[in-house]
Coordinates of N, CA and C in Angstrom, one line a residue:
X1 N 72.8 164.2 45.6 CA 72.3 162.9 45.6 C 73.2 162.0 44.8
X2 N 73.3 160.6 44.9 CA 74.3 160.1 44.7 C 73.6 158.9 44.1
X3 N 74.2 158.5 42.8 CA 73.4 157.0 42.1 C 74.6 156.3 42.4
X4 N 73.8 155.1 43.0 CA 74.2 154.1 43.6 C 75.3 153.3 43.2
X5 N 75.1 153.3 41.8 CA 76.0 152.4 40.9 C 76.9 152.7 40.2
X6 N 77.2 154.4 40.9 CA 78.5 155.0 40.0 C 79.5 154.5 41.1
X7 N 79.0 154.0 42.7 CA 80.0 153.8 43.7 C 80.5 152.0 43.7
X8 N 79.4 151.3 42.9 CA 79.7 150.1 42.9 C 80.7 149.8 41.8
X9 N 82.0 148.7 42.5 CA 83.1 148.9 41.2 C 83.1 147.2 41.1
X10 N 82.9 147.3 39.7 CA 82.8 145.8 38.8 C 84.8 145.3 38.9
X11 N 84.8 144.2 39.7 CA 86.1 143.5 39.4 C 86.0 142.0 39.0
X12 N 86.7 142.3 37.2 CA 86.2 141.1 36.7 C 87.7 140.0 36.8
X13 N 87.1 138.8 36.3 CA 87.6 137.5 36.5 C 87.5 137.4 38.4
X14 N 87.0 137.6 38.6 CA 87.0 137.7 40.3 C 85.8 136.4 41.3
X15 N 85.3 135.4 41.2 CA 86.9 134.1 42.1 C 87.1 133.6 41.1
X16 N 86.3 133.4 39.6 CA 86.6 133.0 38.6 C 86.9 133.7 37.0
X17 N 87.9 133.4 36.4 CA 87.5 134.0 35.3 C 86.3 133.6 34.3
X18 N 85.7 134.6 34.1 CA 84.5 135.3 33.6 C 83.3 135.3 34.0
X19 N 83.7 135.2 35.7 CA 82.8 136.3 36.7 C 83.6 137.8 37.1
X20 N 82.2 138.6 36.9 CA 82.3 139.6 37.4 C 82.0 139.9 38.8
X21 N 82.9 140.2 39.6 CA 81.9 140.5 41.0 C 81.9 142.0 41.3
X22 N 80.9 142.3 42.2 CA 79.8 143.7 42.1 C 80.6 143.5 43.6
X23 N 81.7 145.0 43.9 CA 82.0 145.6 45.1 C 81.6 146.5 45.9
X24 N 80.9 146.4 46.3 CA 79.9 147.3 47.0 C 80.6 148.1 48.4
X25 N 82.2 147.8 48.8 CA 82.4 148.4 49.3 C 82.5 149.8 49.8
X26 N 82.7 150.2 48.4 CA 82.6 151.6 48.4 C 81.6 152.6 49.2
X27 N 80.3 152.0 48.7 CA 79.0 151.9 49.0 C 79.1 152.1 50.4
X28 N 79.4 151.0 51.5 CA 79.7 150.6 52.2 C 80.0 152.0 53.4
X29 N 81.1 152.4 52.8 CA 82.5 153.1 53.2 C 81.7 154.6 52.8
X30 N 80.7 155.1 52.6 CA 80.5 156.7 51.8 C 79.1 156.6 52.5
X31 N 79.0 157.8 54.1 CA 78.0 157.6 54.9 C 76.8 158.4 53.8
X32 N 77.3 159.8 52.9 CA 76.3 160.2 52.5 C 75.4 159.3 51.9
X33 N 75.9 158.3 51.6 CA 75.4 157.3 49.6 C 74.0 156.6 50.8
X34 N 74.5 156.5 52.1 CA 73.6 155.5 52.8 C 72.5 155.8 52.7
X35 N 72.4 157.4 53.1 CA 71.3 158.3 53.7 C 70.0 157.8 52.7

């Protein structure tokens, strides 16, 4: 089983500095995490 949020990767200053944006691609891309 897979927690969700160990696949989400935090990239900070991201469009601005000191936002953090939540990349969920990973998530995305990893068919088991979907199930």
């Amino acid at each position: 089983m897979y927690n969700i949020k160990d696949l989400v990767r935090d990239v900070k200053d991201y469009p601005k500095p000191g936002i953090v944006f939540k990349d969920i691609t990973p998530v995305l891309s990893d068919i088991d995490a979907l199930r």
